[in-house]
Coordinates of N, CA and C in Angstrom, one line a residue:
Chain A
X1 N 0.8 -1.2 0.0 CA 0.0 0.0 0.0 C 0.9 1.3 0.0
X2 N 2.0 1.2 0.8 CA 2.8 2.4 0.8 C 3.5 2.6 -0.5
X3 N 3.7 3.8 -1.0 CA 4.3 4.0 -2.3 C 5.7 3.5 -2.4
X4 N 6.5 3.5 -1.4 CA 7.8 3.0 -1.5 C 7.8 1.5 -1.6
X5 N 8.0 1.0 -2.9 CA 7.9 -0.5 -3.1 C 9.3 -1.1 -2.8
X6 N 10.3 -0.3 -2.8 CA 11.6 -0.9 -2.8 C 12.4 -0.9 -1.5
X7 N 11.8 -1.2 -0.4 CA 12.5 -1.0 0.8 C 13.6 -2.1 0.9
X8 N 13.4 -3.2 0.3 CA 14.5 -4.2 0.3 C 15.7 -3.7 -0.4
X9 N 15.5 -3.0 -1.5 CA 16.7 -2.4 -2.2 C 17.3 -1.3 -1.3
X10 N 16.4 -0.5 -0.7 CA 17.0 0.6 0.2 C 17.7 0.0 1.3
X11 N 17.2 -1.1 1.9 CA 17.9 -1.7 3.0 C 19.3 -2.2 2.6
X12 N 19.3 -2.9 1.4 CA 20.6 -3.5 0.9 C 21.6 -2.3 0.7
X13 N 21.1 -1.2 0.3 CA 22.1 -0.1 0.0 C 22.6 0.5 1.3
X14 N 21.9 0.4 2.4 CA 22.4 1.0 3.7 C 22.8 -0.1 4.7
X15 N 22.8 -1.3 4.3 CA 23.2 -2.3 5.3 C 24.7 -2.2 5.5
X16 N 25.1 -2.4 6.8 CA 26.5 -2.2 7.1 C 27.2 -3.5 6.9
X17 N 26.5 -4.6 7.1 CA 27.1 -5.9 7.2 C 26.1 -7.0 6.7
X18 N 26.6 -7.8 5.8 CA 25.7 -8.8 5.2 C 25.2 -9.8 6.2
X19 N 25.9 -10.0 7.4 CA 25.4 -10.9 8.3 C 24.3 -10.4 9.2
X20 N 24.1 -9.1 9.1 CA 23.0 -8.5 10.0 C 21.6 -9.0 9.5
X21 N 20.7 -9.3 10.4 CA 19.4 -9.7 9.9 C 18.7 -8.5 9.3
X22 N 17.8 -8.8 8.3 CA 17.0 -7.7 7.7 C 16.0 -7.2 8.7
X23 N 15.4 -6.1 8.4 CA 14.4 -5.6 9.3 C 13.2 -6.6 9.4
X24 N 12.9 -7.1 8.3 CA 11.8 -8.1 8.2 C 12.1 -9.3 9.1
X25 N 13.3 -9.8 9.1 CA 13.7 -10.9 9.9 C 13.7 -10.5 11.4
X26 N 14.1 -9.4 11.7 CA 14.2 -8.9 13.1 C 12.7 -8.8 13.6
X27 N 11.8 -8.3 12.8 CA 10.4 -8.1 13.3 C 9.8 -9.5 13.4
X28 N 10.0 -10.4 12.5 CA 9.5 -11.7 12.5 C 9.9 -12.4 13.8
X29 N 11.2 -12.3 14.2 CA 11.7 -12.9 15.4 C 11.1 -12.3 16.6
X30 N 10.9 -11.0 16.6 CA 10.3 -10.4 17.8 C 8.9 -10.9 18.0
X31 N 8.1 -10.9 17.0 CA 6.7 -11.2 17.2 C 6.4 -12.7 17.4
X32 N 7.4 -13.5 17.0 CA 7.2 -14.9 17.2 C 7.8 -15.4 18.6
X33 N 8.8 -14.6 19.1 CA 9.4 -15.0 20.3 C 8.8 -14.3 21.6
X34 N 8.0 -13.3 21.3 CA 7.4 -12.6 22.5 C 5.9 -12.6 22.3
X35 N 5.2 -13.0 23.4 CA 3.7 -13.0 23.4 C 3.1 -11.7 23.0
X36 N 3.6 -10.6 23.6 CA 3.1 -9.3 23.4 C 4.2 -8.3 23.0
X37 N 4.1 -7.7 21.8 CA 5.2 -6.8 21.4 C 4.5 -5.5 21.0
X38 N 5.1 -4.4 21.5 CA 4.6 -3.1 21.1 C 5.7 -2.4 20.3
X39 N 5.5 -2.2 19.0 CA 6.5 -1.4 18.2 C 6.1 0.1 18.5
X40 N 7.0 0.8 18.9 CA 6.7 2.2 19.5 C 7.8 3.1 19.2
X41 N 7.5 4.4 19.4 CA 8.6 5.4 19.4 C 9.0 5.7 20.8
X42 N 10.3 5.4 21.1 CA 10.8 5.5 22.4 C 10.7 4.2 23.1
X43 N 10.8 4.2 24.4 CA 10.8 3.0 25.2 C 9.6 3.0 26.2
X44 N 9.2 1.9 26.7 CA 8.1 2.0 27.7 C 8.4 2.9 28.9
X45 N 9.7 3.1 29.2 CA 10.0 4.0 30.3 C 10.0 5.4 29.8
X46 N 10.4 5.6 28.6 CA 10.4 7.0 28.0 C 9.8 7.0 26.6
X47 N 8.5 7.0 26.5 CA 7.9 7.1 25.2 C 8.2 8.5 24.6
X48 N 8.4 8.5 23.3 CA 8.8 9.7 22.6 C 7.7 10.3 21.7
X49 N 6.5 9.7 21.9 CA 5.3 10.1 21.1 C 4.1 9.9 22.0
X50 N 3.1 10.8 21.9 CA 1.9 10.6 22.8 C 1.2 9.4 22.5
X51 N 1.1 9.0 21.2 CA 0.3 7.8 20.9 C 1.0 6.5 21.4
X52 N 2.3 6.5 21.3 CA 3.0 5.3 21.9 C 2.8 5.3 23.4
X53 N 2.9 6.5 24.0 CA 2.7 6.6 25.4 C 1.4 6.1 25.9
X54 N 0.3 6.4 25.2 CA -1.0 6.0 25.5 C -1.1 4.4 25.6
X55 N -0.5 3.8 24.6 CA -0.5 2.3 24.5 C 0.3 1.7 25.7
X56 N 1.4 2.4 26.0 CA 2.2 1.9 27.2 C 1.3 2.0 28.4
X57 N 0.6 3.1 28.6 CA -0.2 3.2 29.8 C -1.3 2.1 29.9
X58 N -1.9 1.8 28.7 CA -2.9 0.8 28.7 C -2.3 -0.6 29.1
X59 N -1.2 -0.9 28.4 CA -0.6 -2.2 28.7 C -0.1 -2.3 30.2
X60 N 0.4 -1.2 30.7 CA 0.8 -1.2 32.1 C -0.4 -1.3 33.0
X61 N -1.4 -0.7 32.6 CA -2.6 -0.7 33.5 C -3.2 -2.2 33.5
X62 N -3.2 -2.8 32.4 CA -3.7 -4.2 32.3 C -2.7 -5.1 33.0
X63 N -1.5 -4.7 33.1 CA -0.5 -5.5 33.8 C 0.0 -6.7 32.9
X64 N -0.1 -6.6 31.6 CA 0.4 -7.7 30.8 C 1.9 -7.5 30.6
X65 N 2.6 -8.6 30.6 CA 4.1 -8.5 30.3 C 4.2 -8.2 28.8
X66 N 5.0 -7.3 28.4 CA 5.2 -7.1 26.9 C 6.6 -6.6 26.7
X67 N 7.0 -6.7 25.4 CA 8.3 -6.1 25.0 C 8.0 -4.9 24.1
X68 N 8.7 -3.8 24.5 CA 8.6 -2.6 23.7 C 9.8 -2.5 22.7
X69 N 9.5 -2.3 21.5 CA 10.6 -2.2 20.5 C 10.6 -0.8 19.9
X70 N 11.7 -0.1 20.2 CA 11.9 1.3 19.8 C 12.3 1.4 18.3
X71 N 11.3 1.9 17.5 CA 11.6 1.9 16.0 C 12.5 3.1 15.7
X72 N 12.7 4.1 16.7 CA 13.5 5.2 16.4 C 15.0 4.8 16.5
X73 N 15.3 3.6 17.0 CA 16.7 3.1 17.1 C 17.2 2.7 15.7
X74 N 16.3 2.5 14.7 CA 16.7 1.9 13.5 C 15.8 2.3 12.3
X75 N 16.3 3.1 11.4 CA 15.5 3.6 10.3 C 14.9 2.5 9.5
X76 N 15.6 1.4 9.3 CA 15.1 0.2 8.5 C 14.0 -0.4 9.2
X77 N 14.1 -0.5 10.6 CA 13.0 -1.1 11.4 C 11.8 -0.2 11.3
X78 N 12.0 1.1 11.4 CA 10.9 2.1 11.4 C 10.1 2.0 10.1
X79 N 10.8 1.8 8.9 CA 10.1 1.6 7.7 C 9.6 0.2 7.5
X80 N 10.4 -0.7 8.0 CA 10.1 -2.2 7.8 C 8.8 -2.6 8.5
X81 N 8.6 -2.1 9.7 CA 7.4 -2.5 10.4 C 6.1 -2.0 9.7
X82 N 6.2 -0.9 9.0 CA 5.0 -0.4 8.3 C 4.7 -1.3 7.1
X83 N 5.7 -1.9 6.5 CA 5.5 -2.7 5.4 C 5.1 -4.2 5.8
X84 N 5.8 -4.6 6.9 CA 5.5 -5.9 7.5 C 4.0 -6.1 7.8
X85 N 3.5 -5.0 8.4 CA 2.1 -5.1 8.9 C 1.1 -4.5 7.9
X86 N 1.6 -3.9 6.8 CA 0.8 -3.1 5.9 C -0.1 -2.1 6.8
X87 N 0.7 -1.3 7.5 CA 0.0 -0.3 8.4 C 1.0 0.9 8.5
X88 N 0.5 2.1 8.2 CA 1.5 3.2 8.0 C 1.9 3.9 9.2
X89 N 1.3 3.6 10.3 CA 1.6 4.4 11.5 C 2.1 3.5 12.7
X90 N 2.7 4.2 13.6 CA 3.3 3.6 14.8 C 2.6 4.3 16.0
X91 N 2.2 3.7 17.1 CA 2.6 2.3 17.5 C 1.8 1.2 16.8
X92 N 2.3 0.0 17.0 CA 1.6 -1.2 16.5 C 1.7 -2.3 17.6
X93 N 0.6 -3.0 17.9 CA 0.6 -4.0 18.9 C 0.4 -5.4 18.3
X94 N 1.3 -6.3 18.6 CA 1.2 -7.7 18.2 C 1.0 -8.6 19.5
X95 N 0.0 -9.5 19.3 CA -0.2 -10.5 20.4 C -0.1 -11.9 19.8
X96 N 0.8 -12.7 20.3 CA 1.0 -14.1 19.8 C 1.2 -14.1 18.3
X97 N 2.0 -13.1 17.8 CA 2.4 -13.1 16.4 C 1.3 -12.5 15.5
X98 N 0.2 -12.0 16.1 CA -0.8 -11.4 15.3 C -1.0 -9.9 15.5
X99 N -1.1 -9.2 14.5 CA -1.3 -7.7 14.6 C -2.7 -7.5 15.1
X100 N -2.8 -6.7 16.2 CA -4.1 -6.3 16.8 C -4.5 -5.0 16.4
X101 N -3.6 -4.0 16.3 CA -4.0 -2.7 15.9 C -3.0 -1.6 16.3
X102 N -3.4 -0.4 15.9 CA -2.6 0.8 16.3 C -3.3 1.5 17.5
X103 N -2.9 2.7 17.8 CA -3.3 3.4 19.0 C -4.8 3.5 19.2
X104 N -5.5 3.9 18.1 CA -7.0 4.1 18.2 C -7.7 2.8 18.5
X105 N -7.3 1.7 17.8 CA -7.9 0.4 18.0 C -7.6 -0.1 19.4
X106 N -6.4 0.0 19.9 CA -6.0 -0.4 21.2 C -6.9 0.3 22.3
X107 N -7.0 1.6 22.1 CA -7.8 2.4 23.1 C -9.3 2.0 23.0
X108 N -9.8 1.9 21.8 CA -11.2 1.4 21.7 C -11.4 0.1 22.4
X109 N -10.5 -0.8 22.1 CA -10.7 -2.2 22.6 C -10.5 -2.2 24.1
X110 N -9.6 -1.4 24.6 CA -9.4 -1.3 26.1 C -10.7 -0.7 26.7
X111 N -11.2 0.3 26.2 CA -12.4 0.9 26.8 C -13.6 0.0 26.8
X112 N -13.7 -0.8 25.8 CA -14.9 -1.7 25.7 C -14.6 -3.0 26.4
X113 N -13.4 -3.2 26.9 CA -13.1 -4.4 27.6 C -12.6 -5.5 26.7
X114 N -12.7 -5.3 25.4 CA -12.3 -6.3 24.4 C -10.8 -6.6 24.5
X115 N -10.0 -5.6 24.9 CA -8.5 -5.9 24.9 C -8.2 -6.9 25.9
X116 N -8.7 -6.7 27.1 CA -8.5 -7.7 28.2 C -8.9 -9.1 27.7
X117 N -10.1 -9.1 27.1 CA -10.6 -10.4 26.6 C -9.7 -11.0 25.6
X118 N -9.2 -10.2 24.7 CA -8.3 -10.6 23.7 C -7.0 -11.2 24.3
X119 N -6.5 -10.6 25.3 CA -5.3 -11.1 25.9 C -5.6 -12.5 26.6
X120 N -6.6 -12.5 27.4 CA -6.9 -13.8 28.1 C -7.2 -14.9 27.1
X121 N -7.9 -14.5 26.0 CA -8.3 -15.5 25.0 C -7.0 -16.0 24.3
X122 N -6.0 -15.2 24.3 CA -4.7 -15.6 23.7 C -3.8 -16.3 24.7
X123 N -4.3 -16.4 25.9 CA -3.5 -17.1 26.9 C -2.5 -16.2 27.6
X124 N -2.7 -14.9 27.5 CA -1.8 -13.9 28.1 C -2.5 -13.4 29.4
X125 N -2.0 -13.6 30.6 CA -2.7 -13.2 31.8 C -2.8 -11.7 31.9
X126 N -3.9 -11.2 32.4 CA -4.2 -9.8 32.6 C -4.5 -9.6 34.1
X127 N -3.9 -8.5 34.7 CA -4.0 -8.3 36.1 C -5.4 -7.6 36.4
X128 N -5.8 -6.7 35.6 CA -7.1 -6.0 35.8 C -7.6 -5.6 34.4
X129 N -8.9 -5.3 34.4 CA -9.6 -4.9 33.2 C -9.9 -3.4 33.3
X130 N -10.5 -2.9 32.2 CA -10.7 -1.4 32.2 C -11.7 -1.0 33.3
X131 N -12.5 -1.9 33.7 CA -13.5 -1.6 34.7 C -13.1 -2.0 36.1
X132 N -11.8 -2.4 36.3 CA -11.2 -2.6 37.6 C -11.5 -4.0 38.1
Chain B
X1 N -5.7 24.2 -1.6 CA -6.5 23.2 -0.9 C -5.7 22.7 0.3
X2 N -6.3 22.8 1.4 CA -5.6 22.3 2.6 C -5.6 20.8 2.7
X3 N -4.8 20.2 3.6 CA -4.7 18.8 3.8 C -6.1 18.3 4.2
X4 N -6.7 19.1 5.1 CA -8.1 18.7 5.6 C -9.1 18.6 4.4
X5 N -9.0 19.6 3.5 CA -9.9 19.6 2.4 C -9.7 18.3 1.5
X6 N -8.4 18.0 1.3 CA -8.1 16.8 0.5 C -8.6 15.5 1.1
X7 N -8.5 15.4 2.5 CA -9.0 14.2 3.2 C -10.5 14.2 3.0
X8 N -11.2 15.3 3.3 CA -12.6 15.3 3.2 C -13.0 14.9 1.7
X9 N -12.4 15.4 0.7 CA -12.7 15.2 -0.7 C -12.5 13.7 -1.0
X10 N -11.4 13.1 -0.6 CA -11.1 11.7 -0.9 C -12.1 10.8 -0.3
X11 N -12.3 11.0 1.0 CA -13.2 10.1 1.8 C -14.6 10.2 1.3
X12 N -15.0 11.4 1.0 CA -16.4 11.6 0.5 C -16.6 10.9 -0.8
X13 N -15.6 11.0 -1.7 CA -15.7 10.4 -3.0 C -15.7 8.9 -2.9
X14 N -14.8 8.4 -2.1 CA -14.6 6.9 -2.1 C -15.5 6.2 -1.2
X15 N -15.9 6.8 -0.1 CA -16.7 6.0 0.9 C -18.2 6.4 0.9
X16 N -18.5 7.5 0.3 CA -19.9 8.0 0.3 C -20.5 7.9 1.7
X17 N -19.8 8.6 2.7 CA -20.1 8.3 4.1 C -21.5 8.9 4.5
X18 N -22.1 8.3 5.5 CA -23.3 8.8 6.1 C -23.0 10.0 6.9
X19 N -21.8 9.9 7.6 CA -21.4 11.0 8.4 C -19.9 11.1 8.3
X20 N -19.3 12.3 8.2 CA -17.9 12.5 8.1 C -17.5 13.7 8.8
X21 N -16.5 13.6 9.7 CA -15.9 14.8 10.4 C -14.4 14.6 10.3
X22 N -13.7 15.6 9.8 CA -12.3 15.6 9.7 C -11.8 16.8 10.6
X23 N -11.0 16.5 11.6 CA -10.5 17.5 12.5 C -9.0 17.7 12.3
X24 N -8.6 18.9 12.2 CA -7.2 19.3 12.2 C -6.8 19.5 13.7
X25 N -6.1 18.6 14.3 CA -5.7 18.7 15.7 C -4.3 19.1 15.9
X26 N -3.7 19.7 14.8 CA -2.3 20.0 14.8 C -1.9 20.9 16.0
X27 N -2.8 21.9 16.2 CA -2.5 22.9 17.3 C -2.3 22.2 18.6
X28 N -3.0 21.1 18.8 CA -2.8 20.4 20.1 C -1.4 19.8 20.3
X29 N -0.7 19.7 19.2 CA 0.6 19.0 19.2 C 1.7 19.9 18.8
X30 N 1.5 21.3 18.9 CA 2.5 22.2 18.5 C 3.7 22.0 19.3
X31 N 4.9 22.0 18.7 CA 6.1 21.8 19.4 C 6.5 20.4 19.8
X32 N 5.5 19.5 19.6 CA 5.8 18.1 19.9 C 6.5 17.4 18.7
X33 N 7.0 16.2 18.9 CA 7.6 15.5 17.8 C 6.6 15.3 16.7
X34 N 7.0 15.6 15.5 CA 6.1 15.4 14.3 C 5.3 16.7 13.9
X35 N 5.3 17.7 14.8 CA 4.6 18.9 14.4 C 5.5 19.6 13.4
X36 N 4.8 20.4 12.5 CA 5.5 21.0 11.4 C 5.2 22.5 11.5
X37 N 6.2 23.4 11.0 CA 5.9 24.8 11.1 C 4.7 25.2 10.3
X38 N 4.3 24.4 9.3 CA 3.2 24.7 8.4 C 1.9 24.4 9.1
X39 N 2.0 23.7 10.3 CA 0.7 23.2 10.9 C 0.4 21.9 10.1
X40 N -0.8 21.5 10.1 CA -1.3 20.4 9.3 C -0.4 19.1 9.5
X41 N -0.3 18.7 10.7 CA 0.5 17.5 11.0 C -0.4 16.4 11.6
X42 N -1.4 16.7 12.4 CA -2.2 15.8 13.2 C -3.7 15.9 12.8
X43 N -4.2 14.8 12.4 CA -5.7 14.8 12.0 C -6.4 13.7 12.6
X44 N -7.7 13.9 12.8 CA -8.6 12.9 13.3 C -9.8 12.8 12.3
X45 N -10.1 11.6 12.0 CA -11.2 11.3 11.0 C -12.3 10.5 11.8
X46 N -13.5 11.0 11.8 CA -14.7 10.3 12.3 C -15.6 10.0 11.1
X47 N -15.8 8.8 10.8 CA -16.5 8.5 9.6 C -17.5 7.3 9.8
X48 N -18.7 7.5 9.4 CA -19.7 6.4 9.4 C -20.0 6.1 7.9
X49 N -19.8 4.8 7.6 CA -20.1 4.4 6.2 C -20.5 3.0 6.1
X50 N -21.4 2.8 5.2 CA -22.0 1.4 4.9 C -20.8 0.4 4.6
X51 N -19.8 1.0 3.9 CA -18.7 0.1 3.5 C -18.0 -0.6 4.7
X52 N -18.2 -0.1 5.9 CA -17.5 -0.7 7.1 C -18.4 -1.8 7.7
X53 N -19.6 -2.0 7.3 CA -20.5 -3.0 7.9 C -19.8 -4.4 7.8
X54 N -19.7 -5.1 8.9 CA -19.2 -6.4 8.9 C -17.7 -6.5 8.7
X55 N -17.0 -5.4 8.8 CA -15.6 -5.4 8.7 C -14.9 -5.1 10.0
X56 N -13.7 -5.7 10.2 CA -13.0 -5.6 11.5 C -12.5 -4.2 11.6
X57 N -12.1 -3.8 12.8 CA -11.4 -2.5 13.0 C -10.2 -2.4 12.1
X58 N -9.4 -3.4 12.1 CA -8.1 -3.3 11.4 C -8.5 -3.1 9.9
X59 N -9.5 -3.9 9.4 CA -9.8 -3.7 8.0 C -10.3 -2.3 7.7
X60 N -11.1 -1.7 8.6 CA -11.6 -0.4 8.4 C -10.5 0.6 8.3
X61 N -9.5 0.5 9.3 CA -8.4 1.4 9.3 C -7.6 1.3 8.1
X62 N -7.4 0.0 7.7 CA -6.5 -0.2 6.5 C -7.2 0.4 5.2
X63 N -8.5 0.3 5.1 CA -9.2 0.9 4.0 C -9.0 2.4 4.0
X64 N -9.1 3.1 5.1 CA -8.9 4.5 5.2 C -7.4 4.9 4.9
X65 N -6.5 4.2 5.6 CA -5.1 4.4 5.3 C -4.7 4.3 3.9
X66 N -5.3 3.3 3.2 CA -5.0 3.1 1.8 C -5.6 4.3 0.9
X67 N -6.7 4.7 1.3 CA -7.3 5.9 0.5 C -6.5 7.1 0.7
X68 N -5.9 7.2 1.9 CA -5.1 8.5 2.3 C -3.6 8.2 2.2
X69 N -3.2 7.2 1.4 CA -1.8 6.9 1.4 C -0.9 8.1 1.0
X70 N -1.4 8.9 0.1 CA -0.6 10.0 -0.3 C -0.3 11.0 0.8
X71 N -1.2 11.1 1.7 CA -1.0 12.0 2.9 C -0.1 11.4 3.9
X72 N 0.0 10.0 3.9 CA 0.7 9.3 5.0 C 2.1 9.0 4.6
X73 N 2.6 9.6 3.5 CA 4.0 9.4 3.2 C 4.9 9.9 4.3
X74 N 6.1 9.4 4.4 CA 7.0 9.9 5.5 C 7.1 11.4 5.5
X75 N 7.0 12.1 4.4 CA 7.1 13.6 4.5 C 5.7 14.2 4.5
X76 N 4.7 13.4 4.7 CA 3.3 13.9 4.8 C 2.9 14.2 6.3
X77 N 1.6 13.9 6.5 CA 1.1 14.2 7.9 C 1.8 13.2 8.9
X78 N 1.8 13.6 10.2 CA 2.5 12.8 11.2 C 1.5 11.8 11.8
X79 N 0.3 12.2 11.9 CA -0.6 11.3 12.7 C -2.0 11.4 12.1
X80 N -2.7 10.3 12.1 CA -4.1 10.2 11.6 C -4.8 9.3 12.6
X81 N -5.7 10.0 13.4 CA -6.5 9.2 14.4 C -7.8 8.8 13.6
X82 N -8.2 7.6 13.8 CA -9.4 7.1 13.0 C -10.5 6.6 13.9
X83 N -11.7 7.0 13.7 CA -12.9 6.4 14.4 C -13.8 6.1 13.2
X84 N -13.9 4.8 13.0 CA -14.7 4.3 11.8 C -15.9 3.5 12.2
X85 N -17.1 3.8 11.8 CA -18.3 3.1 12.2 C -19.1 2.7 11.0
X86 N -19.8 1.7 11.2 CA -20.9 1.3 10.2 C -22.2 2.0 10.7
X87 N -23.1 2.3 9.8 CA -24.4 2.9 10.2 C -25.0 2.1 11.4
X88 N -25.5 2.9 12.4 CA -26.3 2.2 13.4 C -25.4 1.7 14.6
X89 N -24.1 1.7 14.4 CA -23.2 1.2 15.5 C -23.2 2.2 16.6
X90 N -23.1 1.7 17.8 CA -22.9 2.5 19.0 C -21.5 3.0 19.1
X91 N -21.2 3.9 19.9 CA -19.8 4.3 20.2 C -19.5 5.7 19.8
X92 N -20.4 6.4 19.0 CA -20.1 7.8 18.7 C -20.4 8.7 19.9

């Protein structure tokens, strides 16, 4: 969907070392090896964008263990996650290898209680729900 | 033509929405990451359209993102908040 069709070429041109995993491989590894992954700007401790910060607050509130991946650390990762998910914005939440949504969807699902249900349905323990 | 005008025109043409509201919220993010001197960085779309009936949230957002791909280029707008409903759905 994004107009830049050639990110693989762009990656090849900027790769420092052929043994480095591609952004696609890095993302694949993260979402398959971690039950809950939030691709975000900044870190859970120091979000660098309000939308990423909102998602961190929601995940922290629910008390689910998750891994935050800072896309600002790596330009290839920042572009690669958009193409991997076919989703043009960040943050992006993955649960059990499956894309759940961006900030708006996460917030809507949290408020309606669906997010907690989604986690428990996926076998991820939740400490509390939106309604306490 | 402002970015907001283009978003309204595109979504009106492609979705024939029952209701459409496009808000330029750039002023709320002035000085934050992604804000631009020209303004026009942060937008919110509230849209109700028959096309969304029976489709998941992710599908609805992907449809809107695809229609607005030109605006979402890396040098385009910084943020697009989306609230997408089918006619008759609660939540608005």
